[in-house]
mmCIF file of C-alpha atoms and ligand atoms in Angstrom:
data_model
loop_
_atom_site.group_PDB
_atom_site.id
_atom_site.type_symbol
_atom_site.label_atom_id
_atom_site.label_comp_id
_atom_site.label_asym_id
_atom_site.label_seq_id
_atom_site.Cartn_x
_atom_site.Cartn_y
_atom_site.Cartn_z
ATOM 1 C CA UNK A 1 5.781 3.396 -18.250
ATOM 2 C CA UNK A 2 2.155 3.771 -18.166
ATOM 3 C CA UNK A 3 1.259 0.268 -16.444
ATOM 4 C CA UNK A 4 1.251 0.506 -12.852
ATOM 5 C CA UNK A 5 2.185 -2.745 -12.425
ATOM 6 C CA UNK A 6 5.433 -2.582 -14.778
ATOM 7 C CA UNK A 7 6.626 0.920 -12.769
ATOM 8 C CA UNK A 8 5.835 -0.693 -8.996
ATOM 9 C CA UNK A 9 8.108 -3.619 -10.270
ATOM 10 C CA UNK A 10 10.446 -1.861 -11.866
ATOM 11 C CA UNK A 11 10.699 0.054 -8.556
ATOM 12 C CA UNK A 12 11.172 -3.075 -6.890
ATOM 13 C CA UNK A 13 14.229 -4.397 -9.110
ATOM 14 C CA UNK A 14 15.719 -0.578 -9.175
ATOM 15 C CA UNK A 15 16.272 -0.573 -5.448
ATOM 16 C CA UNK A 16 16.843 -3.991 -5.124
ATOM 17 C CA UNK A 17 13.843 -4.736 -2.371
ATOM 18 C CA UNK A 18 10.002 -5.357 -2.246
ATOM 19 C CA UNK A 19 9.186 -3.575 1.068
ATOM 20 C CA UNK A 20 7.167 -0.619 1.740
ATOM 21 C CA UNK A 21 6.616 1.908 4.374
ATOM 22 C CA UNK A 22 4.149 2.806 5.601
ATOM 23 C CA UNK A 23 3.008 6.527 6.209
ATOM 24 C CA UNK A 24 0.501 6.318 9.542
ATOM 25 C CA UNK A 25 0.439 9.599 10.975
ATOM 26 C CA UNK A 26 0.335 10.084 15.045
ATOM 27 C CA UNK A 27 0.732 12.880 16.431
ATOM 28 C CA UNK A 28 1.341 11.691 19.561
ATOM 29 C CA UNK A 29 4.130 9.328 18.551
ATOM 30 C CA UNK A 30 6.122 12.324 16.685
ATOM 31 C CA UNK A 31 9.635 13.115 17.923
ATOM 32 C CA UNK A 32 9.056 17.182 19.325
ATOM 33 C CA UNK A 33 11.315 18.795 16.420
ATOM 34 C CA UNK A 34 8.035 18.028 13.958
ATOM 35 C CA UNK A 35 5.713 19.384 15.993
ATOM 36 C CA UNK A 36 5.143 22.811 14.996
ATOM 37 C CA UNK A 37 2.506 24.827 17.552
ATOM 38 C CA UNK A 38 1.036 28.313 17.819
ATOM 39 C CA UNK A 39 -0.256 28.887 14.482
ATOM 40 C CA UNK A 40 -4.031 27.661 13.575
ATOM 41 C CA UNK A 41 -4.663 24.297 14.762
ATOM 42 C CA UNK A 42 -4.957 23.510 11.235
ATOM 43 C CA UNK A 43 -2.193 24.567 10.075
ATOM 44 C CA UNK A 44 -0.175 23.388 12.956
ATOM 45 C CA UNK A 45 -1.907 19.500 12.117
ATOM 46 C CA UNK A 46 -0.549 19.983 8.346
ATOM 47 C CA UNK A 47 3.066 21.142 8.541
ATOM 48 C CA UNK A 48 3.724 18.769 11.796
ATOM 49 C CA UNK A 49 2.895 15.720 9.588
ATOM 50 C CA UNK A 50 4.189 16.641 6.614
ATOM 51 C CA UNK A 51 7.284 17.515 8.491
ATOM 52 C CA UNK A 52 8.098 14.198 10.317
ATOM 53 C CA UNK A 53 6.830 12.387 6.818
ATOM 54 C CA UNK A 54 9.368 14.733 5.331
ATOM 55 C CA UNK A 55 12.082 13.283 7.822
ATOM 56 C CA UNK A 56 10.712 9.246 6.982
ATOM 57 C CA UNK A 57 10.825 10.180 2.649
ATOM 58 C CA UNK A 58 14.043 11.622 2.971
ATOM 59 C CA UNK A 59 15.295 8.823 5.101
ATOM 60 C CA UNK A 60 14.056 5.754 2.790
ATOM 61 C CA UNK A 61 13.198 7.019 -0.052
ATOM 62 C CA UNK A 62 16.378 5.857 -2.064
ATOM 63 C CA UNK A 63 16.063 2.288 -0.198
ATOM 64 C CA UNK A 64 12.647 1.015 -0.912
ATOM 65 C CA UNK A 65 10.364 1.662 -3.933
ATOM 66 C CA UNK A 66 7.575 2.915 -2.278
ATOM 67 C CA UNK A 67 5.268 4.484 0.627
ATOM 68 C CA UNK A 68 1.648 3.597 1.733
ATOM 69 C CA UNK A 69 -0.667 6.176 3.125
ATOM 70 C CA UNK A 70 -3.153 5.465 5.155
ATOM 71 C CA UNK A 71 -6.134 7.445 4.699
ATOM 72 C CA UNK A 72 -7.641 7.156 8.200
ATOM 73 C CA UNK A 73 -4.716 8.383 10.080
ATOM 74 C CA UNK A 74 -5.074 11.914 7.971
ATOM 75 C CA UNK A 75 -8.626 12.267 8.112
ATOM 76 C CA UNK A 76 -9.010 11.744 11.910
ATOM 77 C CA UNK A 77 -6.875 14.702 12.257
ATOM 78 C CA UNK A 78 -9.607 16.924 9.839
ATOM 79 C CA UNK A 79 -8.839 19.178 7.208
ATOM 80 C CA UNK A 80 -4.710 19.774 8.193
ATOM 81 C CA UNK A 81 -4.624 16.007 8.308
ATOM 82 C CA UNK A 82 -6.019 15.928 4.864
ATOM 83 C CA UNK A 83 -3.884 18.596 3.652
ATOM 84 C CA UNK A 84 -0.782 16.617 5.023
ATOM 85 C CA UNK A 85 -2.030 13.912 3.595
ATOM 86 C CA UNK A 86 -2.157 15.630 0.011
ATOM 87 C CA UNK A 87 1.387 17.513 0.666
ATOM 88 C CA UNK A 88 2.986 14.009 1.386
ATOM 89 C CA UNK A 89 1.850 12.264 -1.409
ATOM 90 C CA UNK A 90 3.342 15.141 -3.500
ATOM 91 C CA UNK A 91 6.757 14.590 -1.446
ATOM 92 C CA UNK A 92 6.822 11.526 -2.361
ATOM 93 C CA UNK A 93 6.232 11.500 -5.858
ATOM 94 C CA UNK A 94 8.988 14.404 -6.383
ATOM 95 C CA UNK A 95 11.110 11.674 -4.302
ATOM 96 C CA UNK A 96 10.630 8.764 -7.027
ATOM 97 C CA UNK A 97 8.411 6.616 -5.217
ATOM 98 C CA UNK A 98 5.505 4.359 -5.871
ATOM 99 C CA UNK A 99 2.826 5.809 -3.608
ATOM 100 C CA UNK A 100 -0.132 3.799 -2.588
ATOM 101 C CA UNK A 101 -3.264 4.880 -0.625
ATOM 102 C CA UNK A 102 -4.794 2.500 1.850
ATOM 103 C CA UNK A 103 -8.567 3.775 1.659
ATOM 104 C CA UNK A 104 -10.290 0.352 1.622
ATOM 105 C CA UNK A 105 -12.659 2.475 -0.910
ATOM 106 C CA UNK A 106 -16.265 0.489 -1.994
ATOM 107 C CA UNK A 107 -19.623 1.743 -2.567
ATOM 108 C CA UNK A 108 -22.255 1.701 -5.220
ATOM 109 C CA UNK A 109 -20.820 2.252 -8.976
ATOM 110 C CA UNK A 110 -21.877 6.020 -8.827
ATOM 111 C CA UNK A 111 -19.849 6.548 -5.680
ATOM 112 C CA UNK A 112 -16.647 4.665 -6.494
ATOM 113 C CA UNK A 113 -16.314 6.922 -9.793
ATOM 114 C CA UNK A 114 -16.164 9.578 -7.482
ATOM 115 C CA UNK A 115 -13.359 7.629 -5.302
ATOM 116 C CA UNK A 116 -11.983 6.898 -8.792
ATOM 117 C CA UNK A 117 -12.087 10.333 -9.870
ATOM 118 C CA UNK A 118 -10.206 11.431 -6.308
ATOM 119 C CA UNK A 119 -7.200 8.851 -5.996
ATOM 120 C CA UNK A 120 -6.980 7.467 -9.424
ATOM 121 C CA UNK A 121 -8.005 10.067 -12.440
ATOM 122 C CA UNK A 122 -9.694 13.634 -12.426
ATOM 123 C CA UNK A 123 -12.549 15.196 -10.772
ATOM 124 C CA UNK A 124 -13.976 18.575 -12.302
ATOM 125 C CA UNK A 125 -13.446 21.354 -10.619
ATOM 126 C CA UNK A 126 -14.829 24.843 -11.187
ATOM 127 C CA UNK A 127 -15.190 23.582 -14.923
ATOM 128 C CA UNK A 128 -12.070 22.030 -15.284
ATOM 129 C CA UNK A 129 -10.818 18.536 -14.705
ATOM 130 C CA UNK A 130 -7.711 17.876 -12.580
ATOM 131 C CA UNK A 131 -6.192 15.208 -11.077
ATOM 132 C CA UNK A 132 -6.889 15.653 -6.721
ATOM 133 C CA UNK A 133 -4.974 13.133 -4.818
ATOM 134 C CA UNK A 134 -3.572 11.805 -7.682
ATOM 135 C CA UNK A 135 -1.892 8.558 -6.504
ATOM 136 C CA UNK A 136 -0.577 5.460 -8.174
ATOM 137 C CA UNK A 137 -2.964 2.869 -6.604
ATOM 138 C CA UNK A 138 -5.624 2.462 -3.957
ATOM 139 C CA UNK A 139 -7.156 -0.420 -1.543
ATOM 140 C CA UNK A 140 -10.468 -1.149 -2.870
ATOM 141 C CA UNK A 141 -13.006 -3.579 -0.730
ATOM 142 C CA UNK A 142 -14.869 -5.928 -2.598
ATOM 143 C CA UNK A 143 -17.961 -6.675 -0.786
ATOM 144 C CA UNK A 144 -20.172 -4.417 -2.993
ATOM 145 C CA UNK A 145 -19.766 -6.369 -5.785
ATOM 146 C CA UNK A 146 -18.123 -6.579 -9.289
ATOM 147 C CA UNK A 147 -19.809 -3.202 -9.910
ATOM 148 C CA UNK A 148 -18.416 -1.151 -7.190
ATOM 149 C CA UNK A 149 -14.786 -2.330 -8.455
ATOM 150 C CA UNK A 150 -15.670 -1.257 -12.304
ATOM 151 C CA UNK A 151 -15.210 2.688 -12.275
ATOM 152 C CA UNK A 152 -12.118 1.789 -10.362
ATOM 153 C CA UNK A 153 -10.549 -0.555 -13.322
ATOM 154 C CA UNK A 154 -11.747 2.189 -15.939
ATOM 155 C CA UNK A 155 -9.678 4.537 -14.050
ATOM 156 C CA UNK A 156 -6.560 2.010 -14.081
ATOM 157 C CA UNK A 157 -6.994 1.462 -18.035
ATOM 158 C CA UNK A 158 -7.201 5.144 -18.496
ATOM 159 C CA UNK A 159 -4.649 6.509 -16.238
ATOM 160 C CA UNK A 160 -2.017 3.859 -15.993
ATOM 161 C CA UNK A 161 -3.017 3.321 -12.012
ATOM 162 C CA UNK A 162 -3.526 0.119 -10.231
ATOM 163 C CA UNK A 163 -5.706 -1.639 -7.119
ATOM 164 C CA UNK A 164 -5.614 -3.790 -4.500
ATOM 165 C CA UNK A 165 -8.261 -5.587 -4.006
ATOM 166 C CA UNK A 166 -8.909 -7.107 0.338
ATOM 167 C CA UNK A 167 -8.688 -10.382 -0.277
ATOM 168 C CA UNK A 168 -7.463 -11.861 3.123
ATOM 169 C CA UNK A 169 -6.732 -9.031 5.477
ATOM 170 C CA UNK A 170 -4.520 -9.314 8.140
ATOM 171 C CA UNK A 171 -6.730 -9.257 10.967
ATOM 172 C CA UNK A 172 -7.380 -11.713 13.577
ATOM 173 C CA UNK A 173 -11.400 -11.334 12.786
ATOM 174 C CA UNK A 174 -10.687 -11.292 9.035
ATOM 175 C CA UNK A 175 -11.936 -15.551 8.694
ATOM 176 C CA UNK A 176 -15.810 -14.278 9.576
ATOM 177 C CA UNK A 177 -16.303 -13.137 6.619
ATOM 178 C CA UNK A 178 -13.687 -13.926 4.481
ATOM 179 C CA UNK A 179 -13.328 -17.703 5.095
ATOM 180 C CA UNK A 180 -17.216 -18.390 5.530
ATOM 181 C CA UNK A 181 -18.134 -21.004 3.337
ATOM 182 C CA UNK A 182 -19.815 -20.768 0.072
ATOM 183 C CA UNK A 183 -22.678 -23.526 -1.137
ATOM 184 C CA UNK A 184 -19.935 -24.996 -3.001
ATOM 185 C CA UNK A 185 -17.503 -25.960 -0.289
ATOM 186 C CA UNK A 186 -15.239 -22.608 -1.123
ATOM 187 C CA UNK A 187 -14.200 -19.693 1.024
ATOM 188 C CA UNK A 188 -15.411 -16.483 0.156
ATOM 189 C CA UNK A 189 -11.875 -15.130 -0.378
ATOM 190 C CA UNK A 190 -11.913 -17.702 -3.226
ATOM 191 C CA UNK A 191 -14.159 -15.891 -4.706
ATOM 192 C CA UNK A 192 -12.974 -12.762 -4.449
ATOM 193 C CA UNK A 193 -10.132 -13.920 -6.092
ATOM 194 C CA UNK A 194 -11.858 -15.111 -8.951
ATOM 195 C CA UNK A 195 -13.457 -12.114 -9.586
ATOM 196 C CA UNK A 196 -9.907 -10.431 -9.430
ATOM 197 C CA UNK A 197 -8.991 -12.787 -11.945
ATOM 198 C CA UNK A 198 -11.327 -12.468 -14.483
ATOM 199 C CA UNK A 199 -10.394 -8.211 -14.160
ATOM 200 C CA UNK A 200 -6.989 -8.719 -14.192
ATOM 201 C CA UNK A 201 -5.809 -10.210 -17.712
ATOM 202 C CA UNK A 202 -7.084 -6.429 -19.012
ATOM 203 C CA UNK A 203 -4.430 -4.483 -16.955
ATOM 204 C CA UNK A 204 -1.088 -6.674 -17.480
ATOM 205 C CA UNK A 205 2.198 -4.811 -18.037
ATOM 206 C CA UNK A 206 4.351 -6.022 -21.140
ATOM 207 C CA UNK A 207 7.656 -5.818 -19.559
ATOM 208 C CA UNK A 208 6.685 -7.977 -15.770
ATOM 209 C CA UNK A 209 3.967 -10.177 -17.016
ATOM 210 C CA UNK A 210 1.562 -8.570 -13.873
ATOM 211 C CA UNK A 211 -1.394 -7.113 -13.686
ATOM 212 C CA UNK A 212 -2.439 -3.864 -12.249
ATOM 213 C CA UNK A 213 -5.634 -5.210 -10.638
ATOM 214 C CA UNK A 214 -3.383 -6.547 -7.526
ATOM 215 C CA UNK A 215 -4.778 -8.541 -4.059
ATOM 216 C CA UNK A 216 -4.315 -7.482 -0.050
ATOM 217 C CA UNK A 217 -2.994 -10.723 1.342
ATOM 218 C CA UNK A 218 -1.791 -10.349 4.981
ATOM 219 C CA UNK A 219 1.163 -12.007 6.259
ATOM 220 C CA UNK A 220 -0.584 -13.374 9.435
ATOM 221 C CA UNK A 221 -2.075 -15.852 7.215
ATOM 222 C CA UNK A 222 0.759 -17.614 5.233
ATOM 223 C CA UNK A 223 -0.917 -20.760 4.401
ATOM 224 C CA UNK A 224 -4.380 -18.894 2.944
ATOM 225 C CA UNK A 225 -1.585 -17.015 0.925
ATOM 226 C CA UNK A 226 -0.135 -20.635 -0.457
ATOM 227 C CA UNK A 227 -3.732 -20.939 -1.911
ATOM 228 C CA UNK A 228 -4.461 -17.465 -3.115
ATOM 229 C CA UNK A 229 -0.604 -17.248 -4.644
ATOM 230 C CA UNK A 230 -1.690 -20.083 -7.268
ATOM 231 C CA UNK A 231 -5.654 -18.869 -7.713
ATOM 232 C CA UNK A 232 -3.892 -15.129 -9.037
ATOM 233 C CA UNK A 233 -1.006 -16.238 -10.663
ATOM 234 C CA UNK A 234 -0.640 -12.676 -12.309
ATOM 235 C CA UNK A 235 -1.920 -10.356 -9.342
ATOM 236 C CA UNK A 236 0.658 -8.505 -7.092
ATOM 237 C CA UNK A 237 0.013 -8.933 -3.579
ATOM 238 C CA UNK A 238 0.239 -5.969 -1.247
ATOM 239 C CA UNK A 239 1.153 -7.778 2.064
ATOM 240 C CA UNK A 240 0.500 -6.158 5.227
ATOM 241 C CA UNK A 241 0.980 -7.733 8.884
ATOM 242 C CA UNK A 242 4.976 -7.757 9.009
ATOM 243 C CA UNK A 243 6.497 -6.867 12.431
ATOM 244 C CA UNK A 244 4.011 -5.002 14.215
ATOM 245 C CA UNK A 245 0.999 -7.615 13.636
ATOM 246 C CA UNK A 246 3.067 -10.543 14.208
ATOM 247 C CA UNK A 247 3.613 -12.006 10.737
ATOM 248 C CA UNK A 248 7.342 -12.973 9.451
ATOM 249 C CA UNK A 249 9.594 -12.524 6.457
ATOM 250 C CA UNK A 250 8.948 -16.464 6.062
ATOM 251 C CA UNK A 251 5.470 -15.733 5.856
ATOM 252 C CA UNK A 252 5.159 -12.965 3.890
ATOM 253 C CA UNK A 253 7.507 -14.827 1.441
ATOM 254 C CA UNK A 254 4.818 -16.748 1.152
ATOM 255 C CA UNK A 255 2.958 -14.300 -0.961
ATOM 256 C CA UNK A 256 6.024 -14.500 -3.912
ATOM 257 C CA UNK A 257 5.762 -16.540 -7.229
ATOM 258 C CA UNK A 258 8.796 -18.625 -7.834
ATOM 259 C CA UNK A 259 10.232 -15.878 -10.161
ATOM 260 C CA UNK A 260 11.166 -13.313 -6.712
ATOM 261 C CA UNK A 261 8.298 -11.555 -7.577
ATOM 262 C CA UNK A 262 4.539 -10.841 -7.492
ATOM 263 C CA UNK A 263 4.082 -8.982 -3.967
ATOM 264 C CA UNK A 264 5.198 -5.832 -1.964
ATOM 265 C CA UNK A 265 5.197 -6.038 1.982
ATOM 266 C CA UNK A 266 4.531 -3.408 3.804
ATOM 267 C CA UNK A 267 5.320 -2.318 7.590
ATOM 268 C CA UNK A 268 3.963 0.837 9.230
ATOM 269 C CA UNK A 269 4.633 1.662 13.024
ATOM 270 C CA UNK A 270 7.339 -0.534 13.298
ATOM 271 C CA UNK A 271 9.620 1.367 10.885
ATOM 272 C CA UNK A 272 8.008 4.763 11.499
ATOM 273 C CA UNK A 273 6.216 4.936 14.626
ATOM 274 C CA UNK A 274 9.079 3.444 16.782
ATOM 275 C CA UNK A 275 11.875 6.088 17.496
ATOM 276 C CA UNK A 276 13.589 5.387 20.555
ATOM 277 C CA UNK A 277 12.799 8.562 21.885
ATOM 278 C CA UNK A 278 10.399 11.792 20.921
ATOM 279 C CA UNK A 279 13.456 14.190 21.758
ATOM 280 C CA UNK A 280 15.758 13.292 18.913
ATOM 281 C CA UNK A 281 16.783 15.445 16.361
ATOM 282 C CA UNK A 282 15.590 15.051 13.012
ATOM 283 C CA UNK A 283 19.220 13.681 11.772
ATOM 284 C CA UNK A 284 18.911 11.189 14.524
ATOM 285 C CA UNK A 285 15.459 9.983 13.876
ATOM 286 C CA UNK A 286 16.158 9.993 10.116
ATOM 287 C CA UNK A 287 18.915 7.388 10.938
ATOM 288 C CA UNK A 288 17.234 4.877 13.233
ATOM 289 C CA UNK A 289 14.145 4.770 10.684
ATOM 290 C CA UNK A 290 16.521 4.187 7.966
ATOM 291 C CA UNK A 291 18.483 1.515 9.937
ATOM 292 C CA UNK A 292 14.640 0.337 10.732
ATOM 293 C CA UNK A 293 14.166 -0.369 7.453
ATOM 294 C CA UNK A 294 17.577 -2.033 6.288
ATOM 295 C CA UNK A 295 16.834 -4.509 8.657
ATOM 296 C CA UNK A 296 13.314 -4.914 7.277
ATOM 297 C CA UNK A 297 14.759 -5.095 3.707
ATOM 298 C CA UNK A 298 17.327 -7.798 4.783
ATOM 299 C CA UNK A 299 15.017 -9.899 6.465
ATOM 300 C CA UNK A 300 12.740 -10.105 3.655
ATOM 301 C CA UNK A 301 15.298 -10.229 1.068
ATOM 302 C CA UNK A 302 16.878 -13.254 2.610
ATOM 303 C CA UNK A 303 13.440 -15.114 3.346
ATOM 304 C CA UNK A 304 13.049 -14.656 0.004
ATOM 305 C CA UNK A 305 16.678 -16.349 -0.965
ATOM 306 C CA UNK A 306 15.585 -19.181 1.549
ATOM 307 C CA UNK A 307 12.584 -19.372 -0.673
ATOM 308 C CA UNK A 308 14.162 -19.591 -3.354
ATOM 309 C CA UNK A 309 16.273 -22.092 -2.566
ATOM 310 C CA UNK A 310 13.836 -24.241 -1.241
ATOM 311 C CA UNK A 311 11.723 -24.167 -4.280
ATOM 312 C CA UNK A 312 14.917 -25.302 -6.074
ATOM 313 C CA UNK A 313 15.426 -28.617 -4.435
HETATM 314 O O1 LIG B 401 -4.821 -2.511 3.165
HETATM 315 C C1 LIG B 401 -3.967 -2.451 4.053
HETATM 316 O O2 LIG B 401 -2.943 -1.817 3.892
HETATM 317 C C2 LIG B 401 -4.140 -3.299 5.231
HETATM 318 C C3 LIG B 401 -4.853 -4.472 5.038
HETATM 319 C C4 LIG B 401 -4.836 -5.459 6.031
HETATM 320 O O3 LIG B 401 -5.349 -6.548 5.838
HETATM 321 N N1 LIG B 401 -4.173 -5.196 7.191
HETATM 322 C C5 LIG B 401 -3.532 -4.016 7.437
HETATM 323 O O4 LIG B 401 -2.915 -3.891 8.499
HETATM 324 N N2 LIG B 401 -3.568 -3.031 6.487
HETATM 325 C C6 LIG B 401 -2.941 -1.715 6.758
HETATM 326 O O5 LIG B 401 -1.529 -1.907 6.820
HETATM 327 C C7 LIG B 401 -0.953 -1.087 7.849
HETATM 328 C C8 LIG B 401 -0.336 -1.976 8.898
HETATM 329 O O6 LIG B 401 0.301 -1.194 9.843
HETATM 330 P P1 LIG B 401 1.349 -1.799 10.887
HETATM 331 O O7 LIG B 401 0.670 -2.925 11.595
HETATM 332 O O8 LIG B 401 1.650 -0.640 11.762
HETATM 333 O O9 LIG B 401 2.536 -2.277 10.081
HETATM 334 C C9 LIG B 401 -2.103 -0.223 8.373
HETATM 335 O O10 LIG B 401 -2.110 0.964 7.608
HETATM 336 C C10 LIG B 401 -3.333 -1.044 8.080
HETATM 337 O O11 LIG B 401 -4.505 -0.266 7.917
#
């Protein structure tokens, strides 16, 4: 399937869930069997991530449809973070999931072709083009401009990849910007969402009906979300905030069209960065991450029946 929204869906209906997990990595909150010391602190960075990742793929990766890496966490850990990073995304693939790379990513055109070229399609290297990171979507900020977003939506159309575009961000501070008013009585997210509209009719899949150009909505802000939900009708929300941030199933259901569908919610720390204890074993802390995330799945699976069956009467 070469849309990225069709194969995130489909991932969705295959294992019966919307929810993704996300892929933070600190060391310091690592149960001791991952952390792997005496080689080159380098080294020891790379194969202590990738091993406790290792642990969180093999534990979820036949429950939910995808992971979400974010960027930061690898790179303040240098060049073995970054390495991790790439080995994980890797891992994941070869597990069947949808991987997605938070790297808020926006500069000037010339720049975000090279982002493009780094997450989304191929850079050239040594004289030969390759793929690098080679992920199925990435976080894109808009604040540069339609232009900043373009190389990004050339790399979609030509590799099958998707965005998400910060819309509303979770944040407390997220209304300074985003909800400043615009001469004509608007919030800027409005905006934003416009301009994700007018992108997004270029990049829908046949078999959902969604686009690949998709929206960051956070679940700390359900009623913003009513609003944005009918301005991008087509536009799959990626929906952070659950559990650790304060939002709710209820609110995060808020992101759905009427059809079950149309957003992915995400949770980080509290799935994977919550073990009960940093001297379990790695068949222990597999389990209590996968138990972490059945509840997570049943919570939003059943706001999402409540939903439905209030949009019903
Ligand atoms: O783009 C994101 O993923 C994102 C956008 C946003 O508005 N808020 C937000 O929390 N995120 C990311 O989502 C994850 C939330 O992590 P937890 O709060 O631990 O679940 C982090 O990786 C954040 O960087």
């Amino acid at each position: 399937m070469n849309n990225y929204a069709d194969r995130l869906l489909e991932a969705v209906n295959k294992k019966g869930n919307p929810c993704i997990v996300g892929l933070d990595p600190r060391l310091g909150g690592m149960p001791r069997f991952a952390i792997s010391k005496g080689g080159a602190p380098e080294e020891s960075v790379r194969s202590s991530i990738f091993e406790y990742h290792k642990c969180i793929i093999d534990a979820v990766h036949d429950l939910v449809p995808g992971v979400k890496l974010q960027s930061a966490f690898y790179e303040q850990y240098g060049i073995g973070g970054i390495a991790a990073m790439q080995d994980t995304i890797k891992y994941s693939k070869e597990n069947g999931m949808v991987v997605i790379i938070d790297a808020k990513r926006g500069d000037i055109a010339s720049t975000a072709e090279a982002y493009a070229n780094a997450f989304l399609g191929e850079s050239e290297v040594m004289g030969e083009r390759a793929p690098v990171f080679d992920v199925d979507c990435i976080t894109v900020s808009p604040y540069l401009g339609m232009d900043s977003i373009e190389p990004f939506i050339r790399a979609c159309m030509k590799y099958g990849k998707g965005i998400f575009v910060l819309v509303k961000t979770s944040n407390p501070g997220s209304s300074d910007i985003q909800n400043a008013k615009m001469a004509d009585g608007r919030e800027l997210y409005a905006r934003v969402a416009e301009m994700i509209n007018s992108y997004s009719e270029k990049l829908v899949g046949e078999r959902y009906g969604y686009s690949s150009v998709g929206a960051v909505v956070g679940a700390t802000f359900p009623e913003e979300a009513r609003r944005i939900r009918k301005m991008l009708p087509r536009s799959i929300f990626l929906v952070p905030g659950y559990g650790s941030q304060g939002g709710t199933a209820a609110d995060a259901a808020e992101c759905f069209n009427e059809d079950g569908l149309g957003a992915v919610v995400n949770a980080s720390r509290s799935v994977t960065y919550s073990l009960s204890s940093p001297e379990l074993e790695r068949k222990d802390a597999m389990a209590e991450i996968r138990e972490k995330a059945r509840l997570m799945i049943a919570d939003v699976n059943s706001a999402l029946e409540r939903k439905a069956g209030g949009d019903k009467k």
